Amino acid sequence: MTRAMSTVRFLQLSGLIFDESAARHMRDFSASRWRDLRIDAASSLREMTSIIEEQRVDAVLCPGSILDDKSVDIALATEIMGRFGAVAPVPVIIAPGKNDPVHQFSLYDPAYFRRKVGGAFPRNVDVLRPGSRRTIAALPDVDFYASPAPDQLVRPDALNILLASEPHNVDLQSSIRRFSYVACGGDEIRHDLTDADENTRAAFTSLPLLTPETREYTFVIAEVDEQTASVKRITMPSSATHHLETAHTRDTFDLPGDDADEDATANKRISGRFVHRMRQLIADASSDSTEHQAILHHALRYGLDALSEETR
Amino acid sequence: MQIRRITLNRFGRLHGTYDFQPDRCNIICEHNEFGKSTLVDAILFGLYNMPRAKATGGLRARDKYRPWSDSDTQQFGLELLVEDLDGQDYRIECDFAANNGYRVINLATGEQFSGVSSFGRHFLHMPLASFTECFLLRQGDGDENGRDELIELIQSASAGEQTSHIGAVQHALEQLRDSRSRFPEFVTSETEVPLSQELRARIEACEARIRELEDAHDKATWDAQRLTALQEAEQQLHADEAELELETAATELAEIEEQIRGGNGSHPDEGCIPAAEGGAYSKDAARDVEQMLSELEKARAELSEARRRLDEDIIDRLRRLRELESVNGVVSELPENEMERLRSRSAIYRERKAEVDRQRGQTDAMREGLGSHNIPQPDFQELEELLDRLPPGDNRILLQYESRQSEIEGQLGQAQTQSAEASAQVSYARSRRKKLRNESNLFFMGAVFLGATGCLFLLMNAVWKPALWVGLTMIALAAAAAAAGTRALKRTHLHDTMELQPALEMEARHSGETRRLTEQIENLRQEFKITTQRLHLTWDDVQLMKKMSKWSGVILPYQTARQHLTLAEKGCAEVREDIARFLRRTGFPLPRNGVTDADIETAIQQAEAGMSFDQMCEQLNAEGARLMERIEQLEATAARFEQKLEEIVGDESGTDVSQRVQSFIQKCDHAGVVQAAVADAKPPVAIEQLTERADILRTLLSDARGLSRTPVMSLEETRARLDEIRKQQQDIAAESQILSGKCERAFDACREELSGLRAEREFLLEKAARVGQTEAALAIAREQIEAAAREIFVAWAAALSKRVNEIITAVNPGYRDVEISEDLDLSVFSIEHNRRVRYREIGHLSKGARDQLALALRVAIAEYLSSHIGPLPIVLDEPFAHWDDERFMSGIQFLASLVERHQVILLSCHKWRYEQLARENPALYRELAFCQIA
């Protein structure tokens, strides 16, 4: 299938937030769930190259929240930029959000990056400062804007793309009338917007935990021309171990104590009586939380260990 | 269950057959190293198969009992004939040389039981350890420490432990007390702090550092934005600078054009320098002049600074002198002794003030220390207010009342218990005395009666001849009765001295102690009551005192410290008032009321300064003279430079020398241009040079598209503005450099540390959660083990008491009434000493007596443990090693009677004892069966 020349295909991703473990506490996630998400984010980024090739993407849009500037270290930032650099010559347009502000000491600053990493900043990566506009050589007919949106478009006839890293600060209804496409990041907007002709003009990508219907990262493929825009979502592979996070404690439920039944003298011994009492407690706690049941099973094991000769 | 026969096939050093009698005590009496223990192990391995695991620190059983000769390795096993609890006979065949060489065959049916690898587990439902505990009674070895090993014997058996030398439950509870050992990564921390607490502290430290770095990051982000703004400002300044340079060029062009126009009109401008005069205005001259001007300005600046300092010094001196003048007047009129008094009072005042500060610091520290005791703050504040209202002596009575009362009540309870015990002893002693007294009375009455009757018979001698002999016999009996009465009386007296008297004294002492404590507690209550009534304390006040009583140990010292502070402050205030009175009397200007420490300190300093007024004047004059000298030097330097400059740039009154120098430098520049034109061999015409300069400026302006611009400022104004902009640029560059360094460091720190710190926090949080769960699990395990131990001990105490009493009277008639408490504490009544031997004293009994008690306990325990599965055989390994001959006889008799319940196998190495038994008690000897290997 061939595309019209004026049609541009974008891959949109955001909400990776490398490596903001602080968010776990703000959002009350369990450690295992957050760890799985970190793994998923990294694997999603690794998949990016093949998606770009498969989908014949013209440019990558990153509307915010790629890094957490407070906690990302140089090694991780180098790896992430390396991933973006690896998709060259496909351009990558980043509009940093609240987690990764742009200044001369941020890892988005080419000079600082070069100074700290020792290597060159990827040539195909463009970082837009808030409110700025960029036209890139590979796509001369496309103007990229970083939110906040300007009052006037410089080239109204060109394909104008707005990267809204904080879309709640943007008048999206007005923007979708003026821009060909609005790529939304951030946490607040979770639904796509369509124009009067039911063309999708704004699509979101954000942290998957914030979308109750899905736990996986999704990338957006947006195909945009002057009149229309269409969007499809690609679900990234998930390690999915976090689905089982409440079940892992059950693995430890097969605990010692059963051999007490084999000893006919057990009921006259402390260990036998202890096992009997603990089993009673465990039976009574069958409707209690899994954690409490696990504690009781551990108590049984610890008690038997302490009473047995082998531990001496 | 009965063991009928065991056939050993090269099992260790044993080879042959033993037959055991079911209804007799089977004795295997052999020398040391014969293999008696090997035989016991053989029976156990026959019943439970040979264990594969290696014993701790030893050989595997298979290797230990392998035939000693290599040629016999193919024959290694045993055969056991047993009768089970239901009377069924089985043969157990064990071929230890083969794999899976264990077979159990029902002798009645010839059927072999498949899949049975252990007779004991299959038919007795007991593991080897439990069976061994019921089956084998080894010789005790717990006599070296003299502790109550008998109690441990019961405790270990109840916990299923045989080898432990300490209480199994206590050991288990001790093990469960420590969660750190379950987390190897934290074991190395050498601290007594609970692990959860340590982790909390580490998490807090980690989070504090994270917060610190995040704050630093936020600030650095803000600084980075500020830096961006500064850089934008700097760019703007660069633009302004370029603009001003154009303005300068335009202004200069305008001036040159004016000059050119003036030159055409034959009015040479003063700025237009004839080429011939160019020699006076060289570049070197300009440099010299510029340097001199710089030196002059430096000298002028220093001069100005020195004058300012002198002015300030003069003003300061005058002010201080004016302040001190009045004081000096006062002080100078004071006699020497008054001056001395003021000095000493000041010294005292300062000492007391230092003391107040020290006391205040101490009180504040104690107040902070109170925070660590979790004292409820509202109650404490209320109590503090209350205590402040009350006299200090009463505070202690009221606040310590509750704790003192509890303490005395505790002592009283103890004293009452001791008193009751003493009373019981007295009662017992009295009843015994009464018995002895009655006994002696009975003897004496009998003696009297017999004596009287004997006399009567003697009197009847005349009428009845045999009466003489009867009378004499009765008199002799009377004498014997009198002697017995006397002995009983002596025993009574001895009893009075040895038992009754001490018991009475002890009773009196404990009663006295009880009375004393009762009075003490009553006095305490009375004192508290009187104090509360006297002070009109409300119910709430009293309740508050009682509530806070448990912290009296820390509150009272704090209260005392506060009182000391108040006293110190009062003492300090007194001295302050004294000094104030003295100063007012001598005319010092002090406020009439409310003199503060600051007032007094100032006044003292003034007075001290007044005392040294003359000295101060001299100091001030000397400083002034030094400054004046410096000013004169600087004036001379400035005048010298000024003179030199005037010689070069001319002496024009009304014009500042710096303006003249600037003008001179400009002329030098122009002269340079002119000289360059001369060097090009062109006619040195000033107009041409000006035209040339104008062309250069036009080109410059033309390039910058500023040719049509009209200058709005003069050249001087423009240059001043340029200087200002360059200064701003320098300031911005300096600030940018500082901010840049700060940002760089802050971001570097964040990128190096934050990621690791967050990972560490994650790790610690996860560990803390696990430690919390582990500690909860350990607490539950402890609680349940304690509860299980209580239940088990109660059951064991009830079960063992009866049977142990039966056995101990059989093996050692010197003891009876063995009691096992619900805590498994053991006591026994000693018939010889006529008193109960408490559990702590049992350790002091002879080894033989303890062994007899141990045998009784072990048999009782074995019976109790196996009661639900029927009687099991009992093997006793050298139980009589420490028994005397009499007890040995009793012991053998007991074992002979025990065969009615259990099959008994006795292992011994003392053959002579049984030979002696055969001689002394052949009947008993015949009840024994001596087994020998066949």
Short mmCIF file of C-alpha atoms in Angstrom, two decimals, chain A residues 127-280:
data_model
loop_
_atom_site.label_atom_id
_atom_site.label_comp_id
_atom_site.label_asym_id
_atom_site.label_seq_id
_atom_site.Cartn_x
_atom_site.Cartn_y
_atom_site.Cartn_z
CA VAL A 127 14.51 18.97 21.63
CA LEU A 128 11.92 21.74 21.55
CA ARG A 129 11.85 24.28 24.31
CA PRO A 130 8.38 25.25 25.55
CA GLY A 131 6.62 27.50 23.04
CA SER A 132 9.23 27.02 20.33
CA ARG A 133 8.87 25.93 16.69
CA ARG A 134 11.12 23.74 14.60
CA THR A 135 11.25 22.74 10.96
CA ILE A 136 13.56 19.88 10.15
CA ALA A 137 15.33 19.21 6.89
CA ALA A 138 13.90 15.74 6.45
CA LEU A 139 10.32 17.08 6.63
CA PRO A 140 10.44 20.61 5.18
CA ASP A 141 6.68 20.86 4.88
CA VAL A 142 6.05 20.14 8.52
CA ASP A 143 6.29 22.62 11.40
CA PHE A 144 6.63 21.21 14.92
CA TYR A 145 5.48 23.32 17.84
CA ALA A 146 5.97 22.66 21.54
CA SER A 147 3.15 23.72 23.84
CA PRO A 148 2.05 26.31 24.82
CA ALA A 149 0.64 26.87 21.35
CA PRO A 150 1.43 30.22 19.69
CA ASP A 151 -1.31 32.67 18.83
CA GLN A 152 -0.31 32.67 15.17
CA LEU A 153 1.04 29.85 13.05
CA VAL A 154 4.10 30.82 11.04
CA ARG A 155 3.11 28.71 8.06
CA PRO A 156 -0.61 28.06 8.18
CA ASP A 157 -0.41 26.14 4.93
CA ALA A 158 2.17 23.68 6.18
CA LEU A 159 1.45 20.56 8.22
CA ASN A 160 1.47 21.91 11.76
CA ILE A 161 2.04 19.47 14.60
CA LEU A 162 1.70 20.43 18.26
CA LEU A 163 3.49 18.40 20.93
CA ALA A 164 1.58 19.01 24.18
CA SER A 165 3.63 17.59 27.05
CA GLU A 166 1.22 19.15 29.52
CA PRO A 167 -2.08 19.13 27.63
CA HIS A 168 -4.13 20.27 30.59
CA ASN A 169 -2.50 23.68 30.09
CA VAL A 170 -3.52 23.77 26.44
CA ASP A 171 -6.87 24.68 24.94
CA LEU A 172 -7.17 21.45 23.02
CA GLN A 173 -10.48 22.26 21.33
CA SER A 174 -9.01 25.37 19.84
CA SER A 175 -5.73 23.63 19.02
CA ILE A 176 -7.27 20.80 17.02
CA ARG A 177 -8.93 23.40 14.81
CA ARG A 178 -5.63 25.13 14.05
CA PHE A 179 -3.16 22.21 14.08
CA SER A 180 -3.11 19.23 11.82
CA TYR A 181 -2.40 16.96 14.77
CA VAL A 182 -1.85 17.33 18.52
CA ALA A 183 0.34 14.72 20.24
CA CYS A 184 -0.59 14.68 23.94
CA GLY A 185 1.57 13.38 26.75
CA GLY A 186 1.28 13.93 30.49
CA ASP A 187 -1.01 12.23 32.93
CA GLU A 188 -4.21 14.19 32.82
CA ILE A 189 -5.73 13.67 29.34
CA ARG A 190 -6.73 10.10 28.64
CA HIS A 191 -8.98 10.30 25.61
CA ASP A 192 -8.50 11.16 21.96
CA LEU A 193 -10.15 14.22 20.41
CA THR A 194 -11.85 14.35 17.03
CA ASP A 195 -12.82 17.24 14.82
CA ALA A 196 -16.23 17.92 13.31
CA ASP A 197 -15.56 15.35 10.58
CA GLU A 198 -14.77 12.69 13.16
CA ASN A 199 -11.09 12.74 12.26
CA THR A 200 -8.85 12.08 15.22
CA ARG A 201 -6.86 15.24 15.74
CA ALA A 202 -5.37 14.62 19.14
CA ALA A 203 -4.18 11.35 20.70
CA PHE A 204 -2.61 10.67 24.07
CA THR A 205 0.19 8.43 25.22
CA SER A 206 0.94 8.35 28.93
CA LEU A 207 1.98 6.18 31.80
CA PRO A 208 0.00 2.94 31.39
CA LEU A 209 -0.75 2.62 35.08
CA LEU A 210 -2.97 5.61 34.83
CA THR A 211 -5.27 3.90 32.38
CA PRO A 212 -7.36 1.41 34.31
CA GLU A 213 -8.37 -0.49 31.21
CA THR A 214 -4.84 -1.48 30.28
CA ARG A 215 -1.66 -2.18 32.16
CA GLU A 216 0.57 -2.22 29.08
CA TYR A 217 2.46 0.54 27.36
CA THR A 218 0.89 1.64 24.10
CA PHE A 219 2.54 3.44 21.22
CA VAL A 220 0.48 5.48 18.78
CA ILE A 221 0.90 5.48 15.02
CA ALA A 222 -0.64 8.67 13.64
CA GLU A 223 -1.05 9.22 9.93
CA VAL A 224 -1.61 12.89 9.20
CA ASP A 225 -2.25 15.00 6.12
CA GLU A 226 -3.78 18.39 5.59
CA GLN A 227 -7.35 17.19 5.77
CA THR A 228 -7.38 14.03 7.84
CA ALA A 229 -5.59 12.19 10.56
CA SER A 230 -5.95 8.60 11.66
CA VAL A 231 -4.61 6.92 14.75
CA LYS A 232 -3.95 3.33 15.72
CA ARG A 233 -2.47 1.96 18.93
CA ILE A 234 0.19 -0.71 19.32
CA THR A 235 0.32 -2.53 22.63
CA MET A 236 3.84 -3.24 23.74
CA PRO A 237 4.82 -6.61 25.24
CA SER A 238 4.52 -6.81 29.03
CA SER A 239 6.40 -8.91 31.51
CA ALA A 240 3.04 -9.24 33.29
CA THR A 241 4.52 -10.55 36.46
CA HIS A 242 2.75 -7.81 38.32
CA HIS A 243 -0.55 -9.52 37.59
CA LEU A 244 0.58 -12.23 39.94
CA GLU A 245 1.95 -10.06 42.63
CA THR A 246 -0.61 -11.11 45.20
CA ALA A 247 -0.07 -14.77 44.47
CA HIS A 248 3.63 -15.02 45.12
CA THR A 249 3.23 -15.46 48.84
CA ARG A 250 1.19 -18.60 48.25
CA ASP A 251 4.30 -20.32 46.97
CA THR A 252 5.61 -20.45 50.49
CA PHE A 253 2.51 -22.03 51.98
CA ASP A 254 3.78 -25.58 51.76
CA LEU A 255 5.55 -25.39 55.05
CA PRO A 256 6.86 -28.03 57.45
CA GLY A 257 4.77 -29.35 60.27
CA ASP A 258 3.07 -32.22 58.49
CA ASP A 259 5.64 -34.71 59.78
CA ALA A 260 4.29 -34.05 63.26
CA ASP A 261 1.36 -36.25 62.27
CA GLU A 262 3.65 -39.18 61.75
CA ASP A 263 4.74 -39.21 65.38
CA ALA A 264 2.15 -40.80 67.62
CA THR A 265 3.75 -39.07 70.61
CA ALA A 266 3.52 -35.64 69.03
CA ASN A 267 0.42 -34.56 70.93
CA LYS A 268 2.37 -35.01 74.17
CA ARG A 269 5.24 -32.88 72.95
CA ILE A 270 5.59 -29.12 72.76
CA SER A 271 6.34 -29.23 69.06
CA GLY A 272 3.20 -31.28 68.41
CA ARG A 273 1.06 -29.00 70.54
CA PHE A 274 2.65 -25.97 68.88
CA VAL A 275 1.84 -27.34 65.42
CA HIS A 276 -1.71 -28.06 66.54
CA ARG A 277 -2.18 -24.52 67.87
CA MET A 278 -0.64 -22.96 64.76
CA ARG A 279 -2.84 -25.01 62.46
CA GLN A 280 -5.84 -23.87 64.43
#
